Amino acid sequence: MAGSLALCGGALLSSVLAHPALAQATKAELDAYSVTAAERIEVRARAIESFDLRDRAARRFGALQFRSGLVLTSSFRGFGGLSALRLDPKGERFVAVSDRGSWFTGRIVYNSTAMTALADVEAAPILGADGQPLTRRKWYDSESLAFDGGTAYVGYERVNQIVKFDYGRDGVQARGQPIIVPPALRKLPNNKGIETLVAVPKGLPLAGTLIAISERGLDAERNIMGFLIGGKTPGAFAVRRTEGYDISDAALLPAGDLLILERKFSWLEGVHIRIRRIALASLAPGAIVDGPALFTADLGHDIDNMEGIDVHRDAAGDTVLTLLSDDNFSMLQRTLLLQFTLIED
């Protein structure tokens, strides 16, 4: 157990220190992991049998029950840096984005309720309006992803842009167009910009709104800045920042509440992740929103730099949360895919 904890701790510490270095990386270093053309790739998967490294029989963690997990590896150099994930309603087909400006698509293979492999995985560059990879404009840090029907939105953190794609028509060959965003979003701090995008579907509060939340763009009260784009009530809001957590992604529950994935690091306490549940109806211009923690994990659990979350319902009607990690293309880190069942007590 001590060896596992030490390895996990080193990987997570590396994630905290390595990610800001993207700002100082050379173009050659960035391009080394960027995908230049669509390509089918092989991804290997190793099962994670236990989520708790201290008690391998444990299955319940807060409001979540561990279902299965995978450690993903590939000989394809551009595989990694996965920062956001969206699944189809069955939790099988997926679209992910890498923070080197790439799409990754494919299918999760299951044995009953347990993930066993990835299949049909394809990598492709994210294209701009001219049909060229957006990395040629030095737009690398694609950190967030949302779907509104066939329309995909990708958030770029360092340039503080959101790009719209007709993904339903063209798939990974879709050409992106930047959308108009609030002036305050464009002024978010470097490397702390938009980390989360959620498109609200019909039938829920804020239907037709694109929710954009920063990683750690703080307002005057030191809360995390968010934006409601489009819809009937556009404007800015804030997520109350507590215990030093930053925001890395969010997803909607079927009934409409917003789940926010958060992470934090300190030299004394190491790395932690947390999932908070926030009522969607509480988001409004000028609001400061908050909600209870459903789940927390630390270095005693099999985590890494968790950056993506999505939600689906399985065939039995259970609500399933899928978490994805960003390995920052570091040999010390891992790409993890974890699934949990939400237990509504």
Short mmCIF file of C-alpha atoms in Angstrom, two decimals:
data_model
loop_
_atom_site.label_atom_id
_atom_site.label_comp_id
_atom_site.label_asym_id
_atom_site.label_seq_id
_atom_site.Cartn_x
_atom_site.Cartn_y
_atom_site.Cartn_z
CA MET A 1 0.00 0.00 0.00
CA ALA A 2 2.79 2.44 0.84
CA GLY A 3 4.29 2.02 -2.63
CA SER A 4 0.94 2.70 -4.30
CA LEU A 5 0.39 5.80 -2.21
CA ALA A 6 3.86 7.11 -2.95
CA LEU A 7 3.44 6.62 -6.68
CA CYS A 8 0.00 8.24 -6.68
CA GLY A 9 1.28 11.15 -4.61
CA GLY A 10 4.20 11.75 -6.96
CA ALA A 11 1.91 11.66 -9.98
CA LEU A 12 -0.55 14.11 -8.52
CA LEU A 13 2.14 16.48 -7.31
CA SER A 14 3.54 16.41 -10.83
CA SER A 15 0.10 17.31 -12.20
CA VAL A 16 -0.06 20.43 -10.05
CA LEU A 17 3.43 21.55 -11.01
CA ALA A 18 3.47 20.45 -14.64
CA HIS A 19 0.26 22.01 -15.95
CA PRO A 20 1.28 25.68 -15.47
CA ALA A 21 4.47 24.92 -17.41
CA LEU A 22 2.36 24.77 -20.56
CA ALA A 23 2.61 28.55 -20.67
CA GLN A 24 6.40 28.35 -20.96
CA ALA A 25 6.54 25.35 -23.31
CA THR A 26 7.97 25.93 -26.78
CA LYS A 27 5.83 25.52 -29.88
CA ALA A 28 7.83 22.40 -30.78
CA GLU A 29 7.11 20.87 -27.38
CA LEU A 30 3.40 21.64 -27.70
CA ASP A 31 3.21 20.33 -31.26
CA ALA A 32 4.91 17.08 -30.24
CA TYR A 33 1.68 15.91 -28.60
CA SER A 34 -0.78 17.58 -30.98
CA VAL A 35 -2.66 15.46 -33.49
CA THR A 36 -2.18 16.63 -37.08
CA ALA A 37 -4.58 14.31 -38.95
CA ALA A 38 -7.44 11.94 -38.14
CA GLU A 39 -6.08 8.55 -37.17
CA ARG A 40 -7.43 5.32 -35.66
CA ILE A 41 -5.39 4.40 -32.59
CA GLU A 42 -5.12 1.53 -30.13
CA VAL A 43 -5.71 2.19 -26.45
CA ARG A 44 -4.90 -0.47 -23.85
CA ALA A 45 -6.90 -0.78 -20.63
CA ARG A 46 -5.95 -2.26 -17.27
CA ALA A 47 -8.68 -2.77 -14.68
CA ILE A 48 -8.70 -0.93 -11.35
CA GLU A 49 -10.08 -3.45 -8.90
CA SER A 50 -10.31 -1.19 -5.82
CA PHE A 51 -10.73 2.56 -5.51
CA ASP A 52 -9.63 2.76 -1.85
CA LEU A 53 -5.92 1.99 -1.50
CA ARG A 54 -6.25 1.60 2.27
CA ASP A 55 -9.31 -0.64 2.31
CA ARG A 56 -9.61 -2.62 -0.90
CA ALA A 57 -12.99 -4.05 0.09
CA ALA A 58 -14.58 -0.60 0.37
CA ARG A 59 -17.14 0.27 -2.30
CA ARG A 60 -19.13 3.19 -0.83
CA PHE A 61 -17.64 6.70 -0.82
CA GLY A 62 -20.01 9.41 0.34
CA ALA A 63 -23.01 9.34 -2.00
CA LEU A 64 -21.11 7.30 -4.60
CA GLN A 65 -20.54 3.57 -5.01
CA PHE A 66 -17.50 2.45 -7.02
CA ARG A 67 -18.40 0.43 -10.12
CA SER A 68 -15.14 0.02 -12.06
CA GLY A 69 -12.07 1.80 -13.31
CA LEU A 70 -9.47 1.61 -16.07
CA VAL A 71 -5.88 2.76 -16.47
CA LEU A 72 -5.54 3.75 -20.14
CA THR A 73 -2.30 3.71 -22.14
CA SER A 74 -1.38 3.94 -25.81
CA SER A 75 1.73 3.86 -27.96
CA PHE A 76 0.23 6.79 -29.89
CA ARG A 77 2.28 9.78 -28.73
CA GLY A 78 -0.62 12.22 -28.86
CA PHE A 79 -2.80 10.19 -26.49
CA GLY A 80 -3.12 11.96 -23.14
CA GLY A 81 -3.87 15.36 -21.68
CA LEU A 82 -7.59 14.51 -21.67
CA SER A 83 -9.44 17.42 -20.09
CA ALA A 84 -13.14 16.89 -20.80
CA LEU A 85 -15.47 14.01 -21.65
CA ARG A 86 -19.03 13.66 -22.94
CA LEU A 87 -20.91 10.37 -23.28
CA ASP A 88 -23.95 9.26 -25.23
CA PRO A 89 -27.15 8.50 -23.24
CA LYS A 90 -26.09 4.84 -22.81
CA GLY A 91 -22.62 5.71 -21.52
CA GLU A 92 -20.96 3.92 -24.43
CA ARG A 93 -19.86 6.30 -27.20
CA PHE A 94 -17.63 9.13 -26.00
CA VAL A 95 -16.09 12.36 -27.23
CA ALA A 96 -13.14 13.83 -25.33
CA VAL A 97 -10.79 16.75 -25.88
CA SER A 98 -7.10 16.95 -25.13
CA ASP A 99 -5.40 20.09 -23.86
CA ARG A 100 -3.22 19.93 -26.97
CA GLY A 101 -6.14 20.80 -29.24
CA SER A 102 -7.28 17.29 -30.22
CA TRP A 103 -10.48 15.26 -30.38
CA PHE A 104 -10.59 11.67 -29.12
CA THR A 105 -13.64 9.57 -29.88
CA GLY A 106 -14.52 5.93 -29.34
CA ARG A 107 -16.58 3.43 -27.40
CA ILE A 108 -16.43 2.08 -23.84
CA VAL A 109 -16.74 -1.72 -23.71
CA TYR A 110 -18.58 -3.21 -20.72
CA ASN A 111 -18.90 -6.61 -19.10
CA SER A 112 -22.24 -6.21 -17.35
CA THR A 113 -21.73 -2.93 -15.44
CA ALA A 114 -17.91 -2.98 -15.40
CA MET A 115 -15.81 -1.14 -17.97
CA THR A 116 -13.29 -3.48 -19.61
CA ALA A 117 -11.80 -1.68 -22.64
CA LEU A 118 -12.00 1.13 -25.17
CA ALA A 119 -12.75 0.33 -28.81
CA ASP A 120 -12.87 2.20 -32.12
CA VAL A 121 -10.73 5.03 -30.75
CA GLU A 122 -9.90 7.83 -33.18
CA ALA A 123 -7.76 10.92 -32.69
CA ALA A 124 -8.15 14.07 -34.78
CA PRO A 125 -7.11 17.72 -34.64
CA ILE A 126 -9.68 20.32 -33.64
CA LEU A 127 -10.14 22.48 -36.74
CA GLY A 128 -10.72 26.19 -37.14
CA ALA A 129 -12.90 27.96 -39.67
CA ASP A 130 -10.17 27.68 -42.31
CA GLY A 131 -10.01 23.89 -41.97
CA GLN A 132 -6.58 24.03 -40.33
CA PRO A 133 -5.86 22.78 -36.79
CA LEU A 134 -6.51 25.49 -34.23
CA THR A 135 -3.09 24.71 -32.77
CA ARG A 136 -1.64 26.61 -35.73
CA ARG A 137 -3.14 29.72 -34.14
CA LYS A 138 -1.45 28.68 -30.88
CA TRP A 139 -4.83 27.70 -29.44
CA TYR A 140 -3.70 24.61 -27.52
CA ASP A 141 -5.39 24.58 -24.13
CA SER A 142 -8.78 23.07 -24.98
CA GLU A 143 -10.10 22.33 -21.50
CA SER A 144 -13.89 22.03 -21.67
CA LEU A 145 -16.60 20.48 -23.84
CA ALA A 146 -20.38 20.69 -24.06
CA PHE A 147 -22.99 19.38 -26.49
CA ASP A 148 -26.31 21.00 -27.32
CA GLY A 149 -27.84 18.41 -29.62
CA GLY A 150 -25.48 18.21 -32.59
CA THR A 151 -23.66 21.42 -31.68
CA ALA A 152 -20.39 21.08 -29.76
CA TYR A 153 -18.72 23.85 -27.78
CA VAL A 154 -15.04 23.70 -26.81
CA GLY A 155 -13.56 26.12 -24.28
CA TYR A 156 -9.96 27.31 -24.67
CA GLU A 157 -8.49 28.36 -21.36
CA ARG A 158 -5.48 30.57 -22.09
CA VAL A 159 -6.97 32.52 -24.99
CA ASN A 160 -10.34 32.69 -23.16
CA GLN A 161 -12.40 31.69 -26.17
CA ILE A 162 -15.34 29.34 -26.75
CA VAL A 163 -15.54 27.71 -30.18
CA LYS A 164 -18.71 26.28 -31.74
CA PHE A 165 -18.81 23.22 -34.05
CA ASP A 166 -21.50 21.53 -36.16
CA TYR A 167 -20.41 18.18 -34.77
CA GLY A 168 -23.66 16.41 -35.57
CA ARG A 169 -23.11 17.02 -39.27
CA ASP A 170 -19.32 16.81 -39.64
CA GLY A 171 -17.99 14.98 -36.58
CA VAL A 172 -14.30 15.56 -35.92
CA GLN A 173 -14.00 17.25 -39.32
CA ALA A 174 -16.28 20.09 -38.17
CA ARG A 175 -14.82 23.57 -38.46
CA GLY A 176 -15.03 25.81 -35.43
CA GLN A 177 -16.24 29.37 -35.13
CA PRO A 178 -15.56 31.43 -31.98
CA ILE A 179 -18.73 32.68 -30.33
CA ILE A 180 -19.32 36.04 -28.67
CA VAL A 181 -18.53 35.77 -24.96
CA PRO A 182 -18.89 38.24 -22.07
CA PRO A 183 -16.03 40.77 -21.79
CA ALA A 184 -15.25 39.54 -18.24
CA LEU A 185 -14.70 36.02 -19.58
CA ARG A 186 -12.11 37.34 -22.03
CA LYS A 187 -10.25 38.91 -19.08
CA LEU A 188 -9.95 35.78 -16.95
CA PRO A 189 -6.42 35.14 -15.63
CA ASN A 190 -3.95 33.09 -17.64
CA ASN A 191 -4.26 29.34 -16.93
CA LYS A 192 -7.27 29.91 -14.63
CA GLY A 193 -9.88 30.54 -17.32
CA ILE A 194 -12.85 28.54 -18.59
CA GLU A 195 -12.52 24.96 -17.36
CA THR A 196 -16.19 23.91 -17.55
CA LEU A 197 -18.92 24.09 -20.17
CA VAL A 198 -22.44 22.69 -19.75
CA ALA A 199 -25.28 23.13 -22.24
CA VAL A 200 -28.72 23.06 -20.59
CA PRO A 201 -31.30 21.10 -22.63
CA LYS A 202 -35.00 21.74 -23.05
CA GLY A 203 -37.26 20.96 -20.12
CA LEU A 204 -34.85 22.16 -17.42
CA PRO A 205 -34.33 25.54 -15.74
CA LEU A 206 -32.04 27.72 -17.88
CA ALA A 207 -32.88 25.71 -21.02
CA GLY A 208 -30.91 26.98 -23.99
CA THR A 209 -28.14 28.43 -21.79
CA LEU A 210 -24.46 27.59 -22.05
CA ILE A 211 -22.94 27.53 -18.54
CA ALA A 212 -19.25 28.46 -18.49
CA ILE A 213 -17.27 28.29 -15.21
CA SER A 214 -13.65 29.25 -14.69
CA GLU A 215 -11.05 27.16 -12.93
CA ARG A 216 -10.04 29.91 -10.54
CA GLY A 217 -11.06 33.27 -11.96
CA LEU A 218 -12.02 35.01 -8.72
CA ASP A 219 -14.46 37.88 -8.17
CA ALA A 220 -14.06 40.64 -5.56
CA GLU A 221 -15.32 38.27 -2.83
CA ARG A 222 -12.82 35.55 -3.87
CA ASN A 223 -15.50 33.29 -5.31
CA ILE A 224 -15.14 31.50 -8.66
CA MET A 225 -16.57 33.34 -11.64
CA GLY A 226 -19.12 31.74 -13.94
CA PHE A 227 -21.19 32.93 -16.88
CA LEU A 228 -24.64 32.21 -18.32
CA ILE A 229 -24.30 32.60 -22.10
CA GLY A 230 -27.39 32.79 -24.28
CA GLY A 231 -30.77 31.65 -22.98
CA LYS A 232 -33.35 33.96 -21.41
CA THR A 233 -31.22 35.22 -18.49
CA PRO A 234 -27.61 35.72 -19.57
CA GLY A 235 -25.17 37.20 -17.08
CA ALA A 236 -22.44 36.48 -14.56
CA PHE A 237 -22.70 34.47 -11.35
CA ALA A 238 -20.22 32.96 -8.89
CA VAL A 239 -19.62 29.59 -7.27
CA ARG A 240 -18.72 29.94 -3.61
CA ARG A 241 -15.10 28.85 -3.20
CA THR A 242 -14.51 26.80 -0.07
CA GLU A 243 -11.55 24.92 1.40
CA GLY A 244 -9.24 26.03 -1.40
CA TYR A 245 -10.85 23.95 -4.15
CA ASP A 246 -10.67 24.93 -7.84
CA ILE A 247 -13.18 23.77 -10.47
CA SER A 248 -12.20 21.29 -13.17
CA ASP A 249 -15.52 20.26 -14.82
CA ALA A 250 -19.27 19.90 -14.33
CA ALA A 251 -22.20 17.84 -15.61
CA LEU A 252 -25.98 17.79 -15.26
CA LEU A 253 -27.94 15.12 -13.43
CA PRO A 254 -31.01 13.83 -15.30
CA ALA A 255 -33.30 15.74 -12.92
CA GLY A 256 -31.35 18.94 -13.50
CA ASP A 257 -28.95 19.53 -10.61
CA LEU A 258 -25.40 20.53 -11.50
CA LEU A 259 -22.50 18.36 -10.32
CA ILE A 260 -19.23 20.27 -10.04
CA LEU A 261 -15.92 18.39 -9.99
CA GLU A 262 -13.24 20.17 -7.96
CA ARG A 263 -9.61 19.59 -6.97
CA LYS A 264 -7.05 21.16 -4.64
CA PHE A 265 -3.43 20.76 -3.61
CA SER A 266 -1.43 21.81 -0.59
CA TRP A 267 2.00 20.76 0.62
CA LEU A 268 0.57 19.76 3.99
CA GLU A 269 -2.52 17.87 2.83
CA GLY A 270 -1.59 16.67 -0.66
CA VAL A 271 -4.20 16.43 -3.42
CA HIS A 272 -7.96 16.14 -2.94
CA ILE A 273 -10.95 15.98 -5.28
CA ARG A 274 -14.56 16.77 -4.47
CA ILE A 275 -17.96 16.68 -6.18
CA ARG A 276 -20.56 19.25 -5.13
CA ARG A 277 -24.25 19.23 -6.04
CA ILE A 278 -25.79 22.61 -6.89
CA ALA A 279 -29.43 23.31 -7.76
CA LEU A 280 -29.58 24.41 -11.38
CA ALA A 281 -32.42 26.80 -10.60
CA SER A 282 -30.11 28.70 -8.20
CA LEU A 283 -27.91 29.89 -11.07
CA ALA A 284 -28.89 33.44 -11.99
CA PRO A 285 -27.16 36.71 -12.84
CA GLY A 286 -25.56 38.06 -9.67
CA ALA A 287 -26.07 34.85 -7.67
CA ILE A 288 -23.45 33.18 -5.50
CA VAL A 289 -24.27 29.47 -5.60
CA ASP A 290 -23.22 26.66 -3.28
CA GLY A 291 -24.19 23.10 -2.51
CA PRO A 292 -23.31 20.03 -0.45
CA ALA A 293 -20.37 17.75 -1.16
CA LEU A 294 -21.45 14.31 -2.39
CA PHE A 295 -17.98 12.83 -2.59
CA THR A 296 -14.38 13.53 -1.59
CA ALA A 297 -11.17 11.61 -2.25
CA ASP A 298 -7.48 12.03 -1.49
CA LEU A 299 -4.15 10.26 -1.96
CA GLY A 300 -5.52 7.22 -0.18
CA HIS A 301 -7.73 6.63 -3.23
CA ASP A 302 -6.82 5.64 -6.77
CA ILE A 303 -7.04 9.13 -8.29
CA ASP A 304 -4.86 11.34 -10.45
CA ASN A 305 -5.40 14.78 -11.97
CA MET A 306 -9.17 14.38 -12.39
CA GLU A 307 -10.44 16.89 -14.96
CA GLY A 308 -13.53 15.43 -16.62
CA ILE A 309 -16.98 14.34 -15.42
CA ASP A 310 -20.15 13.21 -17.16
CA VAL A 311 -23.42 11.53 -16.17
CA HIS A 312 -25.63 8.91 -17.81
CA ARG A 313 -28.29 6.37 -16.81
CA ASP A 314 -27.58 2.68 -17.33
CA ALA A 315 -30.02 -0.01 -18.48
CA ALA A 316 -31.12 -0.61 -14.88
CA GLY A 317 -31.97 3.06 -14.40
CA ASP A 318 -29.00 3.80 -12.13
CA THR A 319 -27.31 7.21 -12.37
CA VAL A 320 -23.66 6.68 -13.33
CA LEU A 321 -20.86 9.24 -12.93
CA THR A 322 -17.78 8.89 -15.13
CA LEU A 323 -14.53 10.67 -14.16
CA LEU A 324 -11.51 11.17 -16.43
CA SER A 325 -7.96 12.26 -15.57
CA ASP A 326 -5.47 14.43 -17.47
CA ASP A 327 -1.97 12.93 -17.34
CA ASN A 328 -0.30 16.12 -18.64
CA PHE A 329 1.76 13.84 -20.92
CA SER A 330 3.89 13.00 -17.89
CA MET A 331 5.51 9.60 -17.34
CA LEU A 332 4.63 9.97 -13.65
CA GLN A 333 0.91 10.36 -14.25
CA ARG A 334 -1.89 8.20 -15.61
CA THR A 335 -5.02 8.50 -17.69
CA LEU A 336 -7.77 7.07 -15.49
CA LEU A 337 -11.41 6.37 -16.31
CA LEU A 338 -13.52 5.81 -13.19
CA GLN A 339 -17.23 5.07 -12.81
CA PHE A 340 -19.49 5.36 -9.78
CA THR A 341 -23.19 4.88 -9.10
CA LEU A 342 -24.93 7.83 -7.43
CA ILE A 343 -26.84 6.53 -4.37
CA GLU A 344 -29.89 8.66 -3.60
CA ASP A 345 -30.54 7.89 0.09
#
